[in-house]
Coordinates of C-alpha atoms in Angstrom, one line a residue:
Chain A
M290 CA -27.0 68.8 -0.6
K291 CA -28.5 67.3 2.4
N292 CA -27.4 68.5 6.0
P293 CA -27.8 65.8 8.5
M294 CA -27.9 68.1 11.6
K295 CA -31.0 69.6 10.1
K296 CA -34.3 68.5 11.3
H297 CA -36.9 67.8 8.9
T298 CA -40.2 68.8 10.2
N299 CA -43.9 68.8 8.3
D300 CA -45.5 72.0 9.4
V301 CA -48.8 71.1 8.1
I302 CA -50.8 73.2 10.7
L303 CA -48.3 76.1 9.8
E304 CA -48.5 75.8 6.3
S305 CA -52.2 75.5 5.7
A306 CA -52.7 78.2 8.2
T307 CA -50.7 80.5 6.3
T308 CA -51.9 80.1 2.9
F309 CA -55.0 81.9 4.4
I310 CA -54.0 84.0 7.0
T311 CA -51.4 85.7 4.4
F312 CA -54.6 87.0 2.6
I313 CA -56.1 88.2 5.8
I314 CA -53.0 90.2 6.6
F315 CA -52.9 91.5 2.8
L316 CA -56.3 92.5 2.8
F317 CA -55.9 94.2 6.3
A318 CA -52.8 96.2 4.8
V319 CA -54.9 97.5 1.8
Y320 CA -57.5 98.8 4.4
L321 CA -54.6 100.3 6.3
F322 CA -53.5 101.9 3.6
F323 CA -56.5 103.6 2.2
A324 CA -57.9 104.0 5.6
G325 CA -54.6 106.6 6.3
H326 CA -55.6 110.1 5.5
Y327 CA -58.3 110.6 8.5
T328 CA -57.6 107.4 10.9
P329 CA -54.8 105.6 11.9
G330 CA -53.3 104.1 8.8
G331 CA -51.5 105.1 5.9
G332 CA -48.4 104.0 3.4
F333 CA -45.8 103.5 5.9
I334 CA -47.6 101.0 8.1
G335 CA -49.8 99.4 5.2
G336 CA -46.3 98.7 3.7
L337 CA -45.0 97.2 7.0
V338 CA -48.1 94.8 7.6
T339 CA -47.6 93.9 3.6
A340 CA -44.0 92.9 4.6
S341 CA -44.8 91.0 7.7
A342 CA -47.7 89.0 5.3
L343 CA -44.7 88.1 3.3
V344 CA -42.4 87.5 6.1
L345 CA -45.2 84.5 7.3
V346 CA -44.9 83.1 3.9
L347 CA -41.2 83.2 4.4
L348 CA -41.2 81.7 8.1
A349 CA -43.8 78.6 6.7
F350 CA -42.2 77.9 3.6
D351 CA -39.0 79.3 2.2
I352 CA -37.3 82.0 0.0
Q353 CA -37.8 79.8 -3.1
T354 CA -41.3 79.3 -2.8
L355 CA -41.9 83.4 -2.2
R356 CA -39.8 84.0 -5.5
Q357 CA -42.1 81.6 -7.3
I358 CA -45.3 83.1 -6.2
L359 CA -44.2 86.8 -6.2
P360 CA -41.4 87.1 -8.9
V361 CA -40.8 90.8 -8.1
D362 CA -37.3 92.6 -7.8
Y363 CA -38.1 94.4 -4.3
K364 CA -34.6 96.9 -5.3
L365 CA -36.7 97.8 -8.4
M366 CA -39.9 98.5 -6.4
T367 CA -38.0 100.5 -4.1
A368 CA -36.5 102.5 -7.0
I369 CA -40.3 102.8 -8.6
G370 CA -41.8 104.0 -5.2
M371 CA -39.3 106.5 -4.7
L372 CA -39.7 107.9 -8.2
I373 CA -43.6 108.0 -7.7
A374 CA -43.0 109.7 -4.4
V375 CA -40.9 112.5 -5.9
L376 CA -42.8 113.1 -8.9
T377 CA -45.8 113.4 -6.8
A378 CA -44.5 116.0 -4.6
S379 CA -43.0 117.6 -7.3
G380 CA -46.0 117.7 -9.6
A381 CA -47.2 120.5 -7.2
L382 CA -44.7 122.9 -8.8
L383 CA -46.5 122.7 -12.5
F384 CA -49.5 124.6 -11.1
N385 CA -47.5 127.2 -9.6
V386 CA -48.2 125.9 -6.1
P387 CA -45.4 125.3 -3.3
F388 CA -43.7 121.9 -3.4
F389 CA -45.8 119.1 -1.9
T390 CA -49.1 120.9 -1.7
H391 CA -51.6 118.4 -2.5
A392 CA -55.1 118.8 -3.8
H393 CA -58.2 117.0 -3.4
D394 CA -62.0 116.8 -4.8
Y395 CA -65.1 115.0 -4.3
F396 CA -66.2 112.2 -6.6
N397 CA -69.1 110.0 -7.0
L398 CA -68.0 107.0 -7.7
P399 CA -70.0 103.7 -8.6
L400 CA -69.5 101.6 -5.5
F401 CA -68.5 103.8 -2.8
G402 CA -70.9 107.0 -3.4
K403 CA -69.4 110.5 -2.5
T404 CA -65.6 109.8 -2.0
S405 CA -62.8 112.5 -1.7
L406 CA -60.1 111.3 -3.5
H407 CA -56.6 113.0 -2.9
T408 CA -53.4 113.1 -4.5
A409 CA -51.6 112.8 -1.1
M410 CA -52.8 109.2 -1.8
L411 CA -50.3 108.9 -4.9
F412 CA -47.6 109.8 -2.4
D413 CA -48.2 107.2 0.0
L414 CA -48.3 104.9 -2.7
G415 CA -44.6 105.7 -3.1
V416 CA -44.1 105.3 0.4
Y417 CA -45.9 102.0 0.7
L418 CA -43.7 100.5 -2.2
V419 CA -40.5 102.1 -0.8
V420 CA -41.4 100.4 2.7
V421 CA -42.2 96.9 1.1
G422 CA -38.7 97.0 -1.3
V423 CA -36.6 98.1 1.7
T424 CA -37.9 95.6 4.0
M425 CA -38.2 92.6 2.0
T426 CA -34.6 93.6 0.7
I427 CA -33.4 93.5 4.2
I428 CA -35.0 90.4 5.2
Q429 CA -34.2 88.3 2.0
T430 CA -30.4 89.6 2.6
I431 CA -30.3 88.5 5.8
G432 CA -32.0 85.0 5.0
E433 CA -29.7 84.4 2.4
S434 CA -26.4 85.0 4.3
D435 CA -25.9 81.7 5.4
Chain B
M385 CA -67.2 104.5 38.4
L386 CA -66.5 102.9 35.0
E387 CA -63.4 105.2 34.8
T388 CA -62.1 104.0 38.1
L389 CA -62.3 100.4 37.3
L390 CA -60.5 100.9 34.1
F391 CA -58.1 102.8 35.6
I392 CA -57.7 99.8 38.2
A393 CA -57.5 97.4 35.2
L394 CA -54.7 99.3 33.6
G395 CA -52.8 99.2 37.0
G396 CA -53.3 95.1 36.8
V397 CA -52.0 95.0 33.2
F398 CA -49.0 97.2 34.3
L399 CA -48.1 94.9 37.1
S400 CA -48.5 91.6 34.9
M401 CA -46.3 93.6 32.4
L402 CA -43.6 94.1 35.1
G403 CA -43.6 90.4 35.8
L404 CA -43.4 89.5 32.5
F405 CA -40.4 91.7 31.8
Y406 CA -38.7 89.9 34.8
R407 CA -39.4 86.9 33.0
V408 CA -37.8 88.1 29.8
I409 CA -34.7 89.2 31.8
K410 CA -34.4 86.7 34.0
G411 CA -35.9 83.5 32.0
P412 CA -33.5 80.4 32.9
S413 CA -34.4 79.2 29.1
V414 CA -35.3 80.7 25.9
A415 CA -38.8 79.0 25.6
D416 CA -39.4 81.4 28.7
R417 CA -38.7 84.4 27.4
V418 CA -40.6 83.8 24.2
I419 CA -43.7 83.0 26.1
A420 CA -43.0 86.0 28.0
L421 CA -42.6 88.2 24.7
D422 CA -45.8 86.9 23.5
S423 CA -47.6 87.7 26.8
I424 CA -46.1 91.4 26.8
G425 CA -47.7 91.7 23.3
I426 CA -51.1 90.4 24.6
S427 CA -50.9 92.7 27.5
L428 CA -50.2 95.6 24.9
I429 CA -53.4 94.9 23.1
S430 CA -55.3 94.8 26.4
V431 CA -53.7 98.4 27.4
V432 CA -54.7 99.7 23.9
G433 CA -58.2 98.2 24.4
L434 CA -58.7 99.9 28.0
V435 CA -57.1 103.4 26.7
S436 CA -59.8 103.1 23.6
I437 CA -62.5 102.5 26.3
I438 CA -61.4 105.7 28.3
L439 CA -61.1 108.1 25.4
R440 CA -64.2 106.7 24.1
T441 CA -63.0 106.4 20.6
S442 CA -63.0 103.4 18.1
D443 CA -60.0 104.7 16.2
Y444 CA -57.6 102.5 18.2
L445 CA -59.4 99.1 17.3
E446 CA -57.0 98.6 14.2
V447 CA -53.9 99.0 16.6
I448 CA -55.3 96.0 18.5
L449 CA -55.5 93.9 15.2
L450 CA -51.7 95.3 14.3
I451 CA -50.3 94.2 17.7
G452 CA -52.1 91.0 17.2
I453 CA -50.5 90.1 13.7
L454 CA -47.1 91.4 14.9
A455 CA -46.9 89.1 18.1
F456 CA -48.2 86.0 16.2
I457 CA -45.4 86.3 13.5
G458 CA -42.7 87.1 16.4
T459 CA -43.9 83.9 18.1
V460 CA -43.6 82.0 15.0
A461 CA -40.4 83.2 14.3
F462 CA -39.0 82.4 17.6
S463 CA -40.5 78.8 17.6
K464 CA -39.0 78.1 14.0
F465 CA -35.8 79.1 15.8
I466 CA -36.2 77.2 18.8
E467 CA -36.6 73.8 16.5
K468 CA -34.7 74.4 13.3
G469 CA -32.2 76.7 14.5
E470 CA -32.7 78.8 11.0
I471 CA -35.4 81.5 10.5
I472 CA -35.3 81.6 7.0
E473 CA -34.7 78.7 4.7
R474 CA -33.4 79.1 1.2
D475 CA -34.9 75.9 0.2
R476 CA -36.7 73.8 2.7
N477 CA -36.1 70.2 0.9
Q478 CA -32.5 70.5 1.3

């Protein structure tokens, strides 16, 4: 169905810039996600930055393209994130400590050296999935309404 | 001395943001408002940079990158709206 009123433009610069800027933004989101425990960052802002990388793909291309490169049901993603967050929070009850208590320990990882691993990161993973899922659901619903 | 200069610079950025807000509210056309909003984002970046110099910390440098990304995406979205009248397309070949 051709729409004669709509302008057809060939955004070469935007499209080719998007193809690598998206990956840079996504890497920055991963960095923010893991930096979250001691410095600014965390699951929420990591999810928002990931969603903004996907929005950039939506802007330069269209909904069909995003569906093709990332065939994910965002509502399912929200539900899985919620489940991870709730299970991690209530996992503390199994060890006879209050709800939401988090445990951490130091490990010697091969590439990183001495690293402190926290269970709070698993909770943040749930928050990350919920934020990406909800944001993309809202944006895709708005985009499809016409 | 440096502290005083930094606060003077913050005041200058504040004044420029006041002018930009005037342009956002008054701006005769949509394009004026878009450019003013983009410049407000850049002023925010400079505010964060100056504050992180005053507080002598490097923790806020991620915020600079983040505001840069968000301002860029906002400007791209507004430009697409001005050009095509539609921000997110279902199928761009239609």
